[in-house]
Amino acid sequence: MRIVNYAINYTLYTTLLTKSMRKGLFSSCLAIGLLSCIQPTSAQEQLRLLQETFKKRDTAILNPILADNFAIAGQTGKNAAFCLQQIVQRYPAKHINAIEGQSKDKNKIAVLFEDEKDNRDTAYIQLNEAGKIRYISLFDKFYGMQRKEKANLRATIPFENQHGSIILELKINAYEKPLRMLFDTGADGMAVSQELADAIGLQVTRENKASVVGGSQQIKVSDNNTIKIQELELKDMGIAIFPNRSDDYSDGILGNTLFRRYITEIDYDNNLLRLYDFGPLDHPKDAKVIDFTFPSGVAHFKGNLQVANEGNNEGEFIFDTGAAYSLICFRPFVKQHKLLVSGFKPESQGSTVSLGMASPTFTGYSKSFQLTGLPALENMLVTLMGGNNTNKNWDPGADGSIGVRLLSRYNIRINLAENEISLQPNALSKLPEDFMLKEQLIGWNNQGQLTLLSSIDMAAIAYKGKGIDSINGKKAAELSKNPKLIPALIEQAKTEKLEIKFNDNQAISI
């Protein structure tokens, strides 16, 4: 598990904002229809307050008409407030007028911005159902988000699927060797080790403080790099440099850089990433759509957890494709709700290590977990973080994170421009949830094979990743068709030794 949550690069965005104004951004119009079907008095009030905000350089004037999930380039909360403040202070708006016209969307106001030099730009204001401002397309543009008329497909990228973890092959700058990078949405940028940074020849441009699981760490950062993924080229990329990384299957991490720039679709059934322009795109059939916030460079979802017979514990959980579990609850949330002493029965104990920071963990079955808007999942494995000197003062900014053992049961489309994600059940969703036999985590992969996912048993760890033929004579196919056999195996493992036979005819006794 890893969360590289280093701060949003305000310097870069401020520079972009200043350059945009200097170049006369007003002259490059967004391609939109002529809109305005909402009540005229409502539109007039929105524009009056917006113009007064720029006149007085005071964002507080807008507070009554901003939606709770008001966003600028997907950023919400304090980050959105900061971006808004920068725009209001630097943007020389003189007149803001509505453009008369028609639109099927009654919640859009087409507007014309005019600056002190009579430069003009058209944009639109998107309102929510209550008539409050969700976003302003011109403000998104200042911060690098381009909204298009159509969501064109920009790239289709194959990935290697490591039990739900996504490995992408890419190149950095002129370094010829292809690198295997973990696509990690729990991180807000890229990261490599000092050793690899030296080999690539990365130039350190600044230092920063990174939040990792259980604490924080001082890091170096290299800016203005170019990343190439197949034919896709990403410029002006920052790369964090950590003293060391412990990972046996990747060279580093590629954070949510992709979904900051594109609508990003993860197709686990076919092991493909698809990247689209930000624009109108129908949701996949049978997909559930849920909203998310983006307060600190990573996506947060609301969920409810019940570990035993206590009441529901509501929290905010990070969307984290860099985490190899189903769900972890961070130490402050565990402590606040007394989850370890609420009747929770751990099946195993271990630790989670993130870039050298270790915290004790306890894994067992929860009574239920529900993401807002989705059906509740019962008897799902959850990991609760214990306390130690490393994490006693840690403020993670979220209550936990949702990892790939849950996420990989869906084909996913994440759209930062609309702050929403669609989850479409895939082939894996039809198979039973992961389960534990003593110290072995066992589950099905996206190819439908029963697999030893992980183990803290030294005798079994060499078999990690192997396909399982049978457990105590019960064939994998039999277990997938009749999940009720699994609880019996779990109980049997508490008092007896079991044999796990692998597809290559090797076997271990646990």
Short mmCIF file of C-alpha atoms in Angstrom, two decimals, residues 263 362 421 486 496:
data_model
loop_
_atom_site.label_atom_id
_atom_site.label_comp_id
_atom_site.label_asym_id
_atom_site.label_seq_id
_atom_site.Cartn_x
_atom_site.Cartn_y
_atom_site.Cartn_z
CA ILE A 263 -11.36 10.57 -18.64
CA PHE A 362 -5.16 -6.68 11.74
CA ILE A 421 -16.89 7.49 -11.29
CA ILE A 486 -15.69 -21.75 1.66
CA GLU A 496 -6.77 -29.02 11.07
#
